[in-house]
Coordinates of N, CA and C in Angstrom, one line a residue:
X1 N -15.5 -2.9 8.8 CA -15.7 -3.5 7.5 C -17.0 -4.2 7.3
X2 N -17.3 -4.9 8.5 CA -18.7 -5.8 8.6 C -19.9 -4.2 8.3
X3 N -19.7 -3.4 8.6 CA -20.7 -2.1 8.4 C -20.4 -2.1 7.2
X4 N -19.5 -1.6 6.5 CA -19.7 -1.5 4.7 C -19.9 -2.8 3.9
X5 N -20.4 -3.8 4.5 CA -20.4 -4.8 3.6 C -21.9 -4.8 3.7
X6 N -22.5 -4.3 5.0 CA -23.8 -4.2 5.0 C -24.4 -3.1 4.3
X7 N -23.7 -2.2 4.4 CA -23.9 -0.6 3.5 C -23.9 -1.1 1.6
X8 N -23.1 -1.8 1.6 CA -23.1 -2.1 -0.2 C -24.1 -3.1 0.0
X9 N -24.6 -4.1 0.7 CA -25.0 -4.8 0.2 C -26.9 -3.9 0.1
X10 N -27.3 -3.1 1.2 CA -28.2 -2.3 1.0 C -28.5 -1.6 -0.2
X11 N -27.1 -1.2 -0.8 CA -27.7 -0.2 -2.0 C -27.7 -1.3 -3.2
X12 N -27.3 -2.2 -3.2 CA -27.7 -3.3 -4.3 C -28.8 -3.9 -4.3
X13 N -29.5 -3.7 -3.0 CA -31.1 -4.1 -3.0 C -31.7 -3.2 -3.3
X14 N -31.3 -1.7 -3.6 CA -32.2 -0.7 -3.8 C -31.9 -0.3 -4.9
X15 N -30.5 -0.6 -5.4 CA -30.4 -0.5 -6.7 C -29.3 -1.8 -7.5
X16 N -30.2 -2.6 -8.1 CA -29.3 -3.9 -8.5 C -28.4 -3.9 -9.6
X17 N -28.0 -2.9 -10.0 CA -27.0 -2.5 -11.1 C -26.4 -1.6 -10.6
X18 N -26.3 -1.1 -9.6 CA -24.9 -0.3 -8.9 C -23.7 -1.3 -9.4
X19 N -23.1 -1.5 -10.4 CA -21.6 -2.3 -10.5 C -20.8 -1.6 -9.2
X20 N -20.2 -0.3 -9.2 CA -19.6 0.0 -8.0 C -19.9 -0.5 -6.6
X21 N -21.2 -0.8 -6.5 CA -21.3 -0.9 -5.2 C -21.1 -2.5 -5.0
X22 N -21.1 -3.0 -6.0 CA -21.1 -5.0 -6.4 C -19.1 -4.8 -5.9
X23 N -18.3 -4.1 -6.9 CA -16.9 -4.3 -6.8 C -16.8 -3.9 -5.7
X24 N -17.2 -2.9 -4.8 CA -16.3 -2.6 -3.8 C -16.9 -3.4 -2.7
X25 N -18.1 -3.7 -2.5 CA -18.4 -5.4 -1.1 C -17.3 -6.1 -2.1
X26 N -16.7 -6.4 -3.2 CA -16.2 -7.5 -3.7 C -14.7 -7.1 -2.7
X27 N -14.2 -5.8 -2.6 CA -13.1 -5.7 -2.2 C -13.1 -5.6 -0.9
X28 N -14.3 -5.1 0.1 CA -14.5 -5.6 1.7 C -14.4 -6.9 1.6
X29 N -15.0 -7.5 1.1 CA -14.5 -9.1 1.1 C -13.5 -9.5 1.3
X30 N -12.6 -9.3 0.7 CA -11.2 -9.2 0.1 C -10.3 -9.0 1.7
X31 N -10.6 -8.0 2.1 CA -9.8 -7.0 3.2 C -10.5 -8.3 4.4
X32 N -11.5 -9.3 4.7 CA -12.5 -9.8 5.1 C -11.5 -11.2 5.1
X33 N -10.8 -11.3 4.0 CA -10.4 -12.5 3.8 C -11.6 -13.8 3.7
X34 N -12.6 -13.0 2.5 CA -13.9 -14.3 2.4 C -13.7 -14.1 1.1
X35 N -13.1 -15.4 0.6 CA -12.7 -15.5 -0.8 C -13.8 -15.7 -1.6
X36 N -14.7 -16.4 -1.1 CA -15.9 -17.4 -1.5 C -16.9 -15.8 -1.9
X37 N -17.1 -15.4 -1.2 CA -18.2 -13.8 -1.4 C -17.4 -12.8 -2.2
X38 N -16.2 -12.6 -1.7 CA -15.4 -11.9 -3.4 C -15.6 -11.9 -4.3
X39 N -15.1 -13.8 -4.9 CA -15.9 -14.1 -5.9 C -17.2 -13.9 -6.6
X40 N -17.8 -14.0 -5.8 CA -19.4 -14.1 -5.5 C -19.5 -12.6 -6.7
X41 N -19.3 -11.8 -5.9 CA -19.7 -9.8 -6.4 C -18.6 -9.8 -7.5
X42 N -17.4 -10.0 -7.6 CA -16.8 -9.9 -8.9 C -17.6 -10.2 -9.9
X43 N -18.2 -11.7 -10.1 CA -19.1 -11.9 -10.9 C -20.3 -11.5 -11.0
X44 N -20.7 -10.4 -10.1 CA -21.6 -10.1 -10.5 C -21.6 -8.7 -11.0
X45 N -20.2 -8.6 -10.4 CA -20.1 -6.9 -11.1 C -20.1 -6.8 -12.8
X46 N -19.3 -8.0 -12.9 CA -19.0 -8.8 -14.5 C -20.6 -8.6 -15.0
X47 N -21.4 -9.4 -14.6 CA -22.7 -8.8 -14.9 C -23.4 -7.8 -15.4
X48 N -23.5 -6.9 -14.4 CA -23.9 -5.7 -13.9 C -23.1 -4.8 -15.1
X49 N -21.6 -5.4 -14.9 CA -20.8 -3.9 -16.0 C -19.6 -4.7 -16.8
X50 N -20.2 -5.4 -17.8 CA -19.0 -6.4 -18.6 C -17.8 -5.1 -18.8
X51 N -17.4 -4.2 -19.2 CA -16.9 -3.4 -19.9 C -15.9 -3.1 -18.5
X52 N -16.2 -3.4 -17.2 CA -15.7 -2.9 -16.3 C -14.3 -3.6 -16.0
X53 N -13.0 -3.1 -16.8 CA -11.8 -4.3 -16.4 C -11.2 -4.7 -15.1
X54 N -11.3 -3.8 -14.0 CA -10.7 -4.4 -12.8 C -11.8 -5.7 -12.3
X55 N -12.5 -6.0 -12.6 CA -13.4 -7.5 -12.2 C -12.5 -7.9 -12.4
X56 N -12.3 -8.3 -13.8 CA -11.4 -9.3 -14.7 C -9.8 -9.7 -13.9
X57 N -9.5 -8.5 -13.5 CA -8.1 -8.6 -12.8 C -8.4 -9.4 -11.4
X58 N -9.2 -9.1 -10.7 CA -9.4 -9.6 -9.3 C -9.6 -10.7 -9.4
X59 N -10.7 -11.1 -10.6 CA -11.0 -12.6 -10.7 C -9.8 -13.8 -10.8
X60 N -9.2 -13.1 -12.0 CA -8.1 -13.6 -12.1 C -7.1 -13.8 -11.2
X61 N -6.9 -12.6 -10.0 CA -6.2 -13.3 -9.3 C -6.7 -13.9 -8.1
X62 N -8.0 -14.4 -7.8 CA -8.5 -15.4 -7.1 C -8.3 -16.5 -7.3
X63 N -8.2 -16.7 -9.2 CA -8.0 -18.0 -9.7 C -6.2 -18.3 -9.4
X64 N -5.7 -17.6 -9.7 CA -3.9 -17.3 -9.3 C -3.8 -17.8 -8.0
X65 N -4.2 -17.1 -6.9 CA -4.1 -17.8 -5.3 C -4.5 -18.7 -5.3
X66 N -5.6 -19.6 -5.6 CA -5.9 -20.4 -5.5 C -5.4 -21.9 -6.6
X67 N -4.7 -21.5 -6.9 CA -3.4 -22.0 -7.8 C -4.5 -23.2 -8.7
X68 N -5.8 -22.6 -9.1 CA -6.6 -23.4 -10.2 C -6.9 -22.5 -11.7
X69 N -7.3 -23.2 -12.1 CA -7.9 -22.3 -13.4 C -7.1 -21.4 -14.3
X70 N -5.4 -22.1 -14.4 CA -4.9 -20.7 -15.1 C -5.3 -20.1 -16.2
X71 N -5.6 -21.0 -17.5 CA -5.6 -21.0 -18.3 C -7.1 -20.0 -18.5
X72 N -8.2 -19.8 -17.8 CA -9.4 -19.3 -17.4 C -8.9 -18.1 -17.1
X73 N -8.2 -17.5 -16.2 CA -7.7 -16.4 -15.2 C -6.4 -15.6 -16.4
X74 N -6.1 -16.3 -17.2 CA -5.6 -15.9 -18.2 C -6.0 -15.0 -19.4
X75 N -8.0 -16.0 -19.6 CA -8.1 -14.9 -20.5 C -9.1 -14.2 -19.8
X76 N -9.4 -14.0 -18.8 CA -9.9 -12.9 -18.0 C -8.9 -11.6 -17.7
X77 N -7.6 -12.2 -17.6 CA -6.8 -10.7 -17.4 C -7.0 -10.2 -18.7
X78 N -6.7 -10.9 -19.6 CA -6.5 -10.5 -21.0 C -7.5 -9.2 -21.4
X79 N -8.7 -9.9 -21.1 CA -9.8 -9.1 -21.3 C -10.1 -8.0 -20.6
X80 N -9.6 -7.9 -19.5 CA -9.5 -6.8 -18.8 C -8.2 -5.6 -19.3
X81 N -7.4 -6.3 -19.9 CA -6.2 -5.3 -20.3 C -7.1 -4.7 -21.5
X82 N -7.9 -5.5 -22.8 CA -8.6 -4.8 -23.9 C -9.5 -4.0 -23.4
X83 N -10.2 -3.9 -22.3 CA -11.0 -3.2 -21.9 C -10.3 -1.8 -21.7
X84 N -9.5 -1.8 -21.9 CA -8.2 -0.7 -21.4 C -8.5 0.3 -20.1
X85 N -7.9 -0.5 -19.4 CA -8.3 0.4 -17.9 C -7.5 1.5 -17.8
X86 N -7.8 2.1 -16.4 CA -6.8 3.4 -16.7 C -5.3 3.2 -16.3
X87 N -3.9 3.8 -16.5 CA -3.1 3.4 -16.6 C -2.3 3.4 -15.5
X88 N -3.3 4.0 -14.4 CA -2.6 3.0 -13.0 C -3.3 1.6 -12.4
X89 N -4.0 1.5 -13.1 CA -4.6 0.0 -13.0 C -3.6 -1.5 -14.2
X90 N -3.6 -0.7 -14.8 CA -2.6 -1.7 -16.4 C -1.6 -2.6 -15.9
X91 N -0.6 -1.9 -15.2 CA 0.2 -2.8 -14.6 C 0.1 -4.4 -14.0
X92 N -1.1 -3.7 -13.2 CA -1.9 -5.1 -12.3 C -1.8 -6.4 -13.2
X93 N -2.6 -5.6 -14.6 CA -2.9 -7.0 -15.3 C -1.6 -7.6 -16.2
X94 N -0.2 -6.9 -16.5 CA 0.3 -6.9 -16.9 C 1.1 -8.0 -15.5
X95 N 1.3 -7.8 -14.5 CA 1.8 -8.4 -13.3 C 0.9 -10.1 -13.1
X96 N 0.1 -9.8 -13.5 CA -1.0 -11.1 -13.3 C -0.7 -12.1 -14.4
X97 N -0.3 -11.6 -15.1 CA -0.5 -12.3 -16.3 C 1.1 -12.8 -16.4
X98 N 2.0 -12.0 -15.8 CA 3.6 -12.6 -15.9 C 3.3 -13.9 -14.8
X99 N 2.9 -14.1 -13.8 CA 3.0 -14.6 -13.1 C 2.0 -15.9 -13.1
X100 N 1.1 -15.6 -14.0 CA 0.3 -16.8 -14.0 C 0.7 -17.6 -16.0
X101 N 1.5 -17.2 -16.8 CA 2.3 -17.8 -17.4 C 3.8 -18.5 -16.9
X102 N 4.1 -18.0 -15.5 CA 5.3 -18.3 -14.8 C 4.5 -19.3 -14.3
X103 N 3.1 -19.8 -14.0 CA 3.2 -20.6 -13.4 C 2.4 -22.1 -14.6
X104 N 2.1 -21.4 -15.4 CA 1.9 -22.4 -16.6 C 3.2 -22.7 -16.9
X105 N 4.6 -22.2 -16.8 CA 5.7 -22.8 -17.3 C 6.0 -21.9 -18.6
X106 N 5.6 -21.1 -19.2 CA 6.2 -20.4 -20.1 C 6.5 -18.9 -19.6
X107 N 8.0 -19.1 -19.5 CA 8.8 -18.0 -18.9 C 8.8 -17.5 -20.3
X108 N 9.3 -17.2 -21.1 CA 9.4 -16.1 -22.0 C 8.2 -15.1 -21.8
X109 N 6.9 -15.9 -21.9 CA 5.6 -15.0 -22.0 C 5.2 -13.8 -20.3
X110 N 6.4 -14.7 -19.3 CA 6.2 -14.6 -18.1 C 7.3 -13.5 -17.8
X111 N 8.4 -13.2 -19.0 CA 9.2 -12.4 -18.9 C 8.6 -11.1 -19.3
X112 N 8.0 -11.3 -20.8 CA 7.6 -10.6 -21.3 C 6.8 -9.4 -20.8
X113 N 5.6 -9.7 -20.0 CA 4.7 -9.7 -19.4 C 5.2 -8.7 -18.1
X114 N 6.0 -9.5 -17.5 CA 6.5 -8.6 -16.6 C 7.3 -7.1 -17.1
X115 N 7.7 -7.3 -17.7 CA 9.4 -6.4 -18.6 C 7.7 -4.9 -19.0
X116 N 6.8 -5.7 -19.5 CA 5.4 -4.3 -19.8 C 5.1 -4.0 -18.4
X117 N 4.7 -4.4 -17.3 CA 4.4 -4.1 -16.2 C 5.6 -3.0 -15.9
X118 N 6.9 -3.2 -15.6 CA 7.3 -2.6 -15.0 C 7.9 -1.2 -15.5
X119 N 7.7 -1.4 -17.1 CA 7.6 -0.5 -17.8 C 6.9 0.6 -17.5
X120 N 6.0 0.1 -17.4 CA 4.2 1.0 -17.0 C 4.4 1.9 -15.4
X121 N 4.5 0.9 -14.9 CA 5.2 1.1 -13.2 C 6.4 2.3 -13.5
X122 N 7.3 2.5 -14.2 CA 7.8 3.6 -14.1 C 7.7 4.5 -14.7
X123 N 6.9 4.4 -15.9 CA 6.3 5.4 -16.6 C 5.5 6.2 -16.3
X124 N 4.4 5.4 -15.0 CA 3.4 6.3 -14.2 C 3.8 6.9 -13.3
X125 N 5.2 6.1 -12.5 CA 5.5 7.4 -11.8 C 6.6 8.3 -12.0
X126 N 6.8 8.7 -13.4 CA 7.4 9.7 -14.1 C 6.6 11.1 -14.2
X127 N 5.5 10.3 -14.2 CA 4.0 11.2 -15.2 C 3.5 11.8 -13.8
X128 N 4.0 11.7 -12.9 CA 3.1 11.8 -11.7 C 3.7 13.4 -11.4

């Protein structure tokens, strides 16, 4: 993993608007367990490619783990669901968002939320 972190981090010096290459060191990170540099390329992928919704998701759930910023990490999912990702990604944000209303204390929104996720979740693997 320490090799592809060095591999993405190469093609972003040779090309500094690779967004792919920003998200996926964000996700060696990740597998890395270095929350701090995750962050780091998420937001820069955000940069690099606003329109790109799974940043939005990841970010948000760094802010989730780290049990700060719900209200922040909230409308980051949000905006990642308008970005309309593709519909094996959707869930994610639909799952992020039950659980970080569950943790602001409104369960209805936390029900809700979930009840579309898993909706999605079975509807994709109908379609499959």
């Amino acid at each position: 993993l320490l090799k592809a972190a060095e591999e993405y981090k190469t093609e972003l010096e040779n090309i500094p608007h690779n967004f792919k290459a920003s998200f996926n060191l964000s996700r060696v990170y990740r597998l890395l367990n270095r929350e701090g540099d995750e962050l780091q390329y998420l937001k820069m992928t955000i940069e690099i490619a606003p329109r790109f919704p799974l940043s939005y998701f990841y970010l948000g759930r760094i802010y989730l783990n780290r049990g700060q910023n719900f209200e922040e990490a909230v409308s980051l999912v949000k905006k990642g669901i308008d970005l309309k990702p593709d519909k094996k990604d959707l869930p994610l944000g639909y799952f992020l968002l039950a659980d970080l209303y569950n943790r602001l204390g409104n369960d209805s929104l936390s029900a809700e939320y979930a009840k579309k996720g898993q909706e999605l979740v079975q509807a994709n693997s109908r379609n499959r």
